[in-house]
Amino acid sequence: MAKISVLGSGSWGMALALLLHNNGHEVLLWSARPEDARKLREKRENSSRLPGVVLPDAIEILTDLERALRDADAAVLAVASPYIRSTAHKMAPFVREGQKIVNVAKGIEEKTLKTLSEVIEEEIPQGDVTVLSGPSHAEEVGKGIPTTCVVSAHTRETAEYLQGIFMSPVFRVYTTPDILGVELGGALKNVIALAAGTADGLGYGDNTKAALITRGITEIARLGKKMGAQMETFYGLSGIGDLIVTCASVHSRNRKAGYLIGQGKTMEQAMDEVQMVVEGVYSARAARELSEKYEVEMPIITEVNKVLFEKKPAAEAVMDLMLRDKKVETPMLPWE
């Protein structure tokens, strides 16, 4: 049995806390908001974010960060991506040398273009920073619906240790050494999901969504390879797997925000209606800047940015994608 601290009491933090508890570990759940912690202690459920998922009394709910991290074998960092740096900064004084930190948020820091693990390592250089990602909506993990993810770490030993902690009959975990690829797939798929949701909002069909998913993973992989990630990662769980579920699922906040934009709402109105952090909006600008920095063509990412931040009509963005210059799908393959 391990002692695990889950930092962040949103839907993903709650779902993982319950999973880890059911795996037989001692689990502490930390909330940055005292009022949220009080409600969770009283009701053991967040009926608006994760209805039907009840936390057992054995999961202690805390607001004291030092106490949450004390003697923990691993800390799962489950706050939304815009709050990763500030939370990591607060954690730093209480993290011991080599303590395992598992980042489960998905995004790229807009100002620095750093991945979230790079941000955490900058703030907590003494920590052993890892990443857990994949097609895993909290609503389903919390209910014990079979899910598969991938964990990435700097060493095989750490990855396999965490694999053992998270593995269960309903939560299968693979390992990979490609932290960069795992993080880029998890962050950039949210931007493509905004496009897929927008297409749904415009009334387009499955053909359109399939095209966005297929060409979207091509864009993500092209950038990832240029940045030093491994191409194979993008055709795995944290790449195409996560992209499919985020583009298609009713649970996806990014798809829902895109749907509302497709129906004519502004980005601000869509975010207000979703009432949760839409991480694709935060990653979109960073993705475009990365594409420019590494000189990688990413037309879907470019058009999403124009719709989000330049008020370009969504239908016009789709038309411009369709009318781009003729291309070869597989330029690496020779003609006979």
Coordinates of C-alpha atoms in Angstrom, one line a residue:
M1 CA 0.0 0.0 0.0
A2 CA 1.3 3.5 -0.9
K3 CA 0.4 6.9 0.5
I4 CA -0.9 9.1 -2.4
S5 CA -1.8 12.7 -2.3
V6 CA -4.2 14.0 -5.0
L7 CA -3.8 17.7 -5.4
G8 CA -6.9 19.2 -6.9
S9 CA -10.5 18.4 -6.0
G10 CA -12.1 18.9 -9.4
S11 CA -13.7 16.0 -11.3
W12 CA -10.4 14.4 -12.4
G13 CA -8.9 14.7 -9.0
M14 CA -11.9 13.1 -7.4
A15 CA -12.1 10.3 -9.9
L16 CA -8.4 9.4 -9.5
A17 CA -8.7 9.7 -5.7
L18 CA -11.5 7.1 -5.7
L19 CA -9.6 4.8 -8.2
L20 CA -6.4 4.9 -6.0
H21 CA -8.5 4.2 -2.8
N22 CA -10.2 1.3 -4.5
N23 CA -6.7 0.0 -5.4
G24 CA -6.0 -0.2 -1.7
H25 CA -3.8 2.9 -1.2
E26 CA -4.0 5.5 1.5
V27 CA -5.4 8.6 -0.3
L28 CA -5.4 12.3 0.7
L29 CA -7.4 14.8 -1.4
W30 CA -6.2 18.4 -1.3
S31 CA -8.4 21.4 -2.4
A32 CA -7.1 24.9 -2.9
R33 CA -10.6 26.2 -1.9
P34 CA -11.6 25.8 1.7
E35 CA -15.3 26.1 0.8
D36 CA -15.0 23.3 -1.8
A37 CA -13.2 21.1 0.8
R38 CA -15.9 21.8 3.4
K39 CA -18.7 20.7 1.0
L40 CA -16.8 17.6 0.0
R41 CA -16.3 16.7 3.7
E42 CA -20.0 17.1 4.3
K43 CA -21.5 15.6 1.2
R44 CA -18.6 13.4 -0.1
E45 CA -19.9 14.2 -3.6
N46 CA -19.8 17.0 -6.2
S47 CA -23.2 16.7 -7.7
S48 CA -22.6 19.4 -10.4
R49 CA -19.2 18.1 -11.6
L50 CA -19.3 14.4 -10.9
P51 CA -22.8 13.3 -9.9
G52 CA -23.1 9.8 -8.5
V53 CA -19.4 9.5 -7.6
V54 CA -19.2 9.3 -3.8
L55 CA -15.9 9.5 -1.9
P56 CA -15.6 7.1 1.0
D57 CA -14.9 8.5 4.4
A58 CA -11.4 6.9 4.3
I59 CA -10.3 9.6 1.8
E60 CA -9.2 12.5 3.9
I61 CA -9.9 16.0 2.4
L62 CA -7.4 18.7 3.2
T63 CA -6.6 22.3 2.5
D64 CA -3.1 22.1 4.2
L65 CA -0.6 21.6 1.4
E66 CA 2.3 20.8 3.7
R67 CA 0.3 18.1 5.5
A68 CA -1.0 16.7 2.2
L69 CA 2.6 16.2 0.9
R70 CA 4.2 15.0 4.1
D71 CA 5.4 11.4 3.7
A72 CA 3.5 10.9 0.5
D73 CA 5.0 8.3 -1.8
A74 CA 3.5 10.2 -4.8
A75 CA 1.6 13.4 -5.4
V76 CA -0.9 13.5 -8.3
L77 CA -1.1 17.0 -9.6
A78 CA -4.7 17.3 -10.9
V79 CA -5.3 21.1 -11.0
A80 CA -6.3 22.7 -14.3
S81 CA -3.4 23.6 -16.6
P82 CA -3.5 27.4 -16.1
Y83 CA -2.9 26.8 -12.3
I84 CA 0.0 24.3 -12.6
R85 CA 2.8 26.8 -12.1
S86 CA 1.2 28.6 -9.2
T87 CA 0.4 25.3 -7.5
A88 CA 3.8 23.8 -8.1
H89 CA 5.4 27.0 -6.7
K90 CA 3.4 26.5 -3.5
M91 CA 4.3 22.8 -3.3
A92 CA 8.0 23.3 -3.7
P93 CA 9.0 23.9 -0.1
F94 CA 7.3 20.7 1.0
V95 CA 8.5 18.3 -1.7
R96 CA 11.4 16.1 -0.7
E97 CA 14.3 15.1 -2.9
G98 CA 13.1 12.4 -5.4
Q99 CA 9.4 12.6 -4.4
K100 CA 7.3 11.4 -7.3
I101 CA 4.9 14.0 -8.8
V102 CA 2.4 12.7 -11.4
N103 CA 1.0 15.4 -13.6
V104 CA -2.4 14.6 -15.0
A105 CA -3.3 18.0 -16.4
K106 CA -3.0 18.7 -20.2
G107 CA -1.8 21.9 -21.7
I108 CA 1.1 24.1 -22.7
E109 CA 2.0 27.2 -20.8
E110 CA 1.0 30.1 -23.0
K111 CA 3.7 32.6 -22.1
T112 CA 6.7 30.3 -22.1
L113 CA 5.6 27.5 -24.6
K114 CA 6.8 25.0 -22.0
T115 CA 5.1 21.7 -21.4
L116 CA 3.5 21.3 -18.0
S117 CA 6.2 18.8 -16.8
E118 CA 8.8 21.4 -17.8
V119 CA 6.9 24.0 -15.7
I120 CA 6.7 21.7 -12.7
E121 CA 10.4 20.8 -13.0
E122 CA 11.3 24.5 -13.1
E123 CA 9.4 25.1 -9.9
I124 CA 10.2 21.8 -8.1
P125 CA 13.7 20.8 -9.4
Q126 CA 14.0 18.2 -6.6
G127 CA 10.9 16.3 -7.6
D128 CA 10.7 13.2 -9.9
V129 CA 8.2 14.5 -12.4
T130 CA 6.1 12.1 -14.4
V131 CA 3.0 12.3 -16.6
L132 CA -0.2 10.2 -16.8
S133 CA -2.4 10.7 -19.9
G134 CA -4.7 9.0 -22.3
P135 CA -8.5 8.7 -23.2
S136 CA -9.9 9.0 -19.7
H137 CA -12.9 11.2 -18.9
A138 CA -13.4 11.6 -15.2
E139 CA -17.1 10.9 -15.5
E140 CA -16.3 7.3 -16.7
V141 CA -13.2 6.6 -14.5
G142 CA -15.2 7.7 -11.4
K143 CA -17.8 5.0 -12.3
G144 CA -15.3 2.3 -12.8
I145 CA -15.8 2.1 -16.6
P146 CA -12.8 0.3 -18.2
T147 CA -10.2 2.8 -19.2
T148 CA -6.6 2.6 -20.5
C149 CA -3.9 5.2 -20.0
V150 CA -0.1 5.6 -20.4
V151 CA 2.4 6.8 -17.8
S152 CA 5.7 8.4 -18.8
A153 CA 8.7 9.1 -16.6
H154 CA 12.5 9.7 -16.9
T155 CA 13.3 6.2 -15.7
R156 CA 11.7 2.8 -16.3
E157 CA 11.8 2.1 -12.6
T158 CA 9.6 5.1 -11.8
A159 CA 7.2 4.5 -14.7
E160 CA 6.7 0.8 -13.6
Y161 CA 6.3 1.8 -10.0
L162 CA 3.4 4.2 -10.9
Q163 CA 2.0 1.7 -13.4
G164 CA 1.6 -0.7 -10.4
I165 CA -0.1 2.0 -8.3
F166 CA -2.7 3.0 -10.9
M167 CA -3.4 -0.4 -12.5
S168 CA -6.7 -2.1 -11.6
P169 CA -9.2 -4.4 -13.3
V170 CA -10.9 -1.2 -14.7
F171 CA -7.8 1.0 -15.3
R172 CA -5.1 -0.4 -17.5
V173 CA -1.8 1.5 -17.6
Y174 CA 1.0 1.2 -20.2
T175 CA 4.5 2.9 -19.9
T176 CA 6.6 4.9 -22.3
P177 CA 9.8 7.0 -22.0
D178 CA 8.5 9.7 -24.3
I179 CA 7.3 12.4 -21.9
L180 CA 7.4 15.1 -24.5
G181 CA 5.2 13.2 -27.0
V182 CA 2.7 12.2 -24.3
E183 CA 2.3 15.8 -23.2
L184 CA 2.1 17.3 -26.7
G185 CA -0.6 14.8 -27.6
G186 CA -2.6 15.5 -24.5
A187 CA -2.4 19.3 -24.9
L188 CA -2.9 19.7 -28.6
K189 CA -5.8 17.3 -29.0
N190 CA -7.9 19.8 -27.0
V191 CA -7.4 22.4 -29.8
I192 CA -8.5 19.8 -32.5
A193 CA -11.5 18.9 -30.3
L194 CA -12.6 22.6 -30.3
A195 CA -12.6 22.3 -34.1
A196 CA -14.5 19.0 -34.0
G197 CA -17.1 20.5 -31.7
T198 CA -17.4 23.6 -33.9
A199 CA -18.1 21.3 -36.9
D200 CA -20.9 19.6 -34.8
G201 CA -22.3 23.0 -33.9
L202 CA -22.4 24.0 -37.6
G203 CA -24.4 20.8 -38.3
Y204 CA -21.7 18.9 -40.2
G205 CA -21.5 15.2 -40.0
D206 CA -19.3 12.2 -39.3
N207 CA -17.2 12.7 -42.5
T208 CA -16.1 16.1 -41.3
K209 CA -15.2 14.9 -37.8
A210 CA -13.2 11.9 -39.2
A211 CA -11.3 14.3 -41.4
L212 CA -10.5 16.6 -38.5
I213 CA -9.4 13.8 -36.3
T214 CA -7.2 12.2 -39.0
R215 CA -5.6 15.5 -40.2
G216 CA -5.4 16.7 -36.7
I217 CA -3.2 13.9 -35.5
T218 CA -1.1 14.5 -38.6
E219 CA -0.5 18.1 -37.5
I220 CA 0.2 17.2 -33.9
A221 CA 2.7 14.4 -34.9
R222 CA 4.4 16.7 -37.4
L223 CA 5.1 19.3 -34.8
G224 CA 6.0 16.7 -32.1
K225 CA 8.6 15.1 -34.3
K226 CA 10.1 18.4 -35.1
M227 CA 10.3 19.2 -31.4
G228 CA 12.0 15.8 -30.6
A229 CA 9.1 13.5 -29.7
Q230 CA 8.7 10.0 -31.1
M231 CA 6.2 9.6 -33.9
E232 CA 4.9 6.3 -32.5
T233 CA 3.6 8.1 -29.4
F234 CA 1.1 10.0 -31.4
Y235 CA -0.4 6.9 -32.7
G236 CA -0.9 5.5 -29.2
L237 CA -3.2 6.2 -26.2
S238 CA -2.0 9.8 -25.5
G239 CA -2.2 10.8 -29.2
I240 CA -4.9 9.3 -31.4
G241 CA -6.6 7.6 -28.5
D242 CA -7.1 10.8 -26.5
L243 CA -7.9 12.8 -29.7
I244 CA -10.8 10.4 -30.6
V245 CA -12.4 10.5 -27.3
T246 CA -12.1 14.2 -26.8
C247 CA -13.5 14.9 -30.3
A248 CA -16.5 12.5 -29.9
S249 CA -17.5 12.4 -26.2
V250 CA -20.4 14.2 -24.7
H251 CA -18.2 14.6 -21.6
S252 CA -15.6 16.7 -23.5
R253 CA -15.6 20.3 -22.3
N254 CA -13.5 21.3 -25.3
R255 CA -15.9 19.7 -27.8
K256 CA -18.8 21.3 -26.0
A257 CA -17.2 24.7 -26.1
G258 CA -16.5 24.2 -29.9
Y259 CA -20.1 23.2 -30.4
L260 CA -21.4 26.4 -28.8
I261 CA -19.0 28.4 -31.0
G262 CA -20.3 26.6 -34.1
Q263 CA -23.8 27.6 -33.0
G264 CA -22.7 31.3 -33.1
K265 CA -21.5 32.0 -29.5
T266 CA -18.3 33.8 -28.8
M267 CA -15.4 32.1 -27.2
E268 CA -16.1 34.0 -24.0
Q269 CA -19.8 33.0 -24.0
A270 CA -18.9 29.4 -24.7
M271 CA -16.4 29.2 -21.8
D272 CA -19.0 30.8 -19.5
E273 CA -21.6 28.2 -20.4
V274 CA -19.3 25.2 -20.0
Q275 CA -18.5 26.5 -16.5
M276 CA -15.2 24.5 -16.4
V277 CA -11.7 25.3 -17.6
V278 CA -11.6 24.8 -21.4
E279 CA -8.0 23.9 -21.7
G280 CA -8.0 23.9 -25.5
V281 CA -8.5 27.7 -25.5
Y282 CA -5.4 28.2 -23.4
S283 CA -3.4 25.7 -25.6
A284 CA -4.5 27.1 -29.0
R285 CA -2.3 30.2 -29.0
A286 CA 0.7 28.3 -27.7
A287 CA 0.1 25.7 -30.4
R288 CA 0.1 28.3 -33.1
E289 CA 3.3 29.9 -31.7
L290 CA 5.0 26.5 -31.6
S291 CA 4.0 25.9 -35.2
E292 CA 5.6 29.2 -36.2
K293 CA 8.7 28.7 -34.0
Y294 CA 9.4 25.2 -35.5
E295 CA 8.2 26.2 -38.9
V296 CA 5.6 23.4 -39.1
E297 CA 2.4 23.9 -41.1
M298 CA -0.7 23.4 -38.9
P299 CA -3.7 24.6 -40.8
I300 CA -6.4 23.3 -38.4
I301 CA -4.6 24.9 -35.4
T302 CA -4.3 28.2 -37.4
E303 CA -8.0 28.3 -38.3
V304 CA -9.1 27.5 -34.7
N305 CA -7.0 30.5 -33.5
K306 CA -8.7 32.8 -36.1
V307 CA -12.1 31.7 -34.9
L308 CA -11.3 32.0 -31.2
F309 CA -9.3 35.2 -31.2
E310 CA -10.0 37.0 -34.5
K311 CA -13.7 36.5 -34.7
K312 CA -13.5 34.7 -38.0
P313 CA -16.9 32.9 -38.8
A314 CA -16.5 29.2 -38.1
A315 CA -18.1 28.2 -41.5
E316 CA -15.6 30.4 -43.3
A317 CA -12.8 28.7 -41.5
V318 CA -14.0 25.3 -42.6
M319 CA -14.3 26.5 -46.2
D320 CA -10.8 27.8 -46.1
L321 CA -9.5 24.5 -44.8
M322 CA -11.3 22.7 -47.7
L323 CA -10.1 25.0 -50.4
R324 CA -6.4 24.9 -49.5
D325 CA -3.8 24.1 -52.2
K326 CA -3.8 20.4 -53.3
K327 CA -1.6 18.1 -51.2
V328 CA -0.3 14.6 -51.2
E329 CA -1.4 12.7 -48.1
T330 CA 1.7 10.5 -47.8
P331 CA 4.7 12.5 -49.2
M332 CA 7.2 10.0 -47.8
L333 CA 5.9 7.2 -50.1
P334 CA 7.4 6.9 -53.6
W335 CA 5.4 6.6 -56.7
E336 CA 6.2 3.5 -58.9

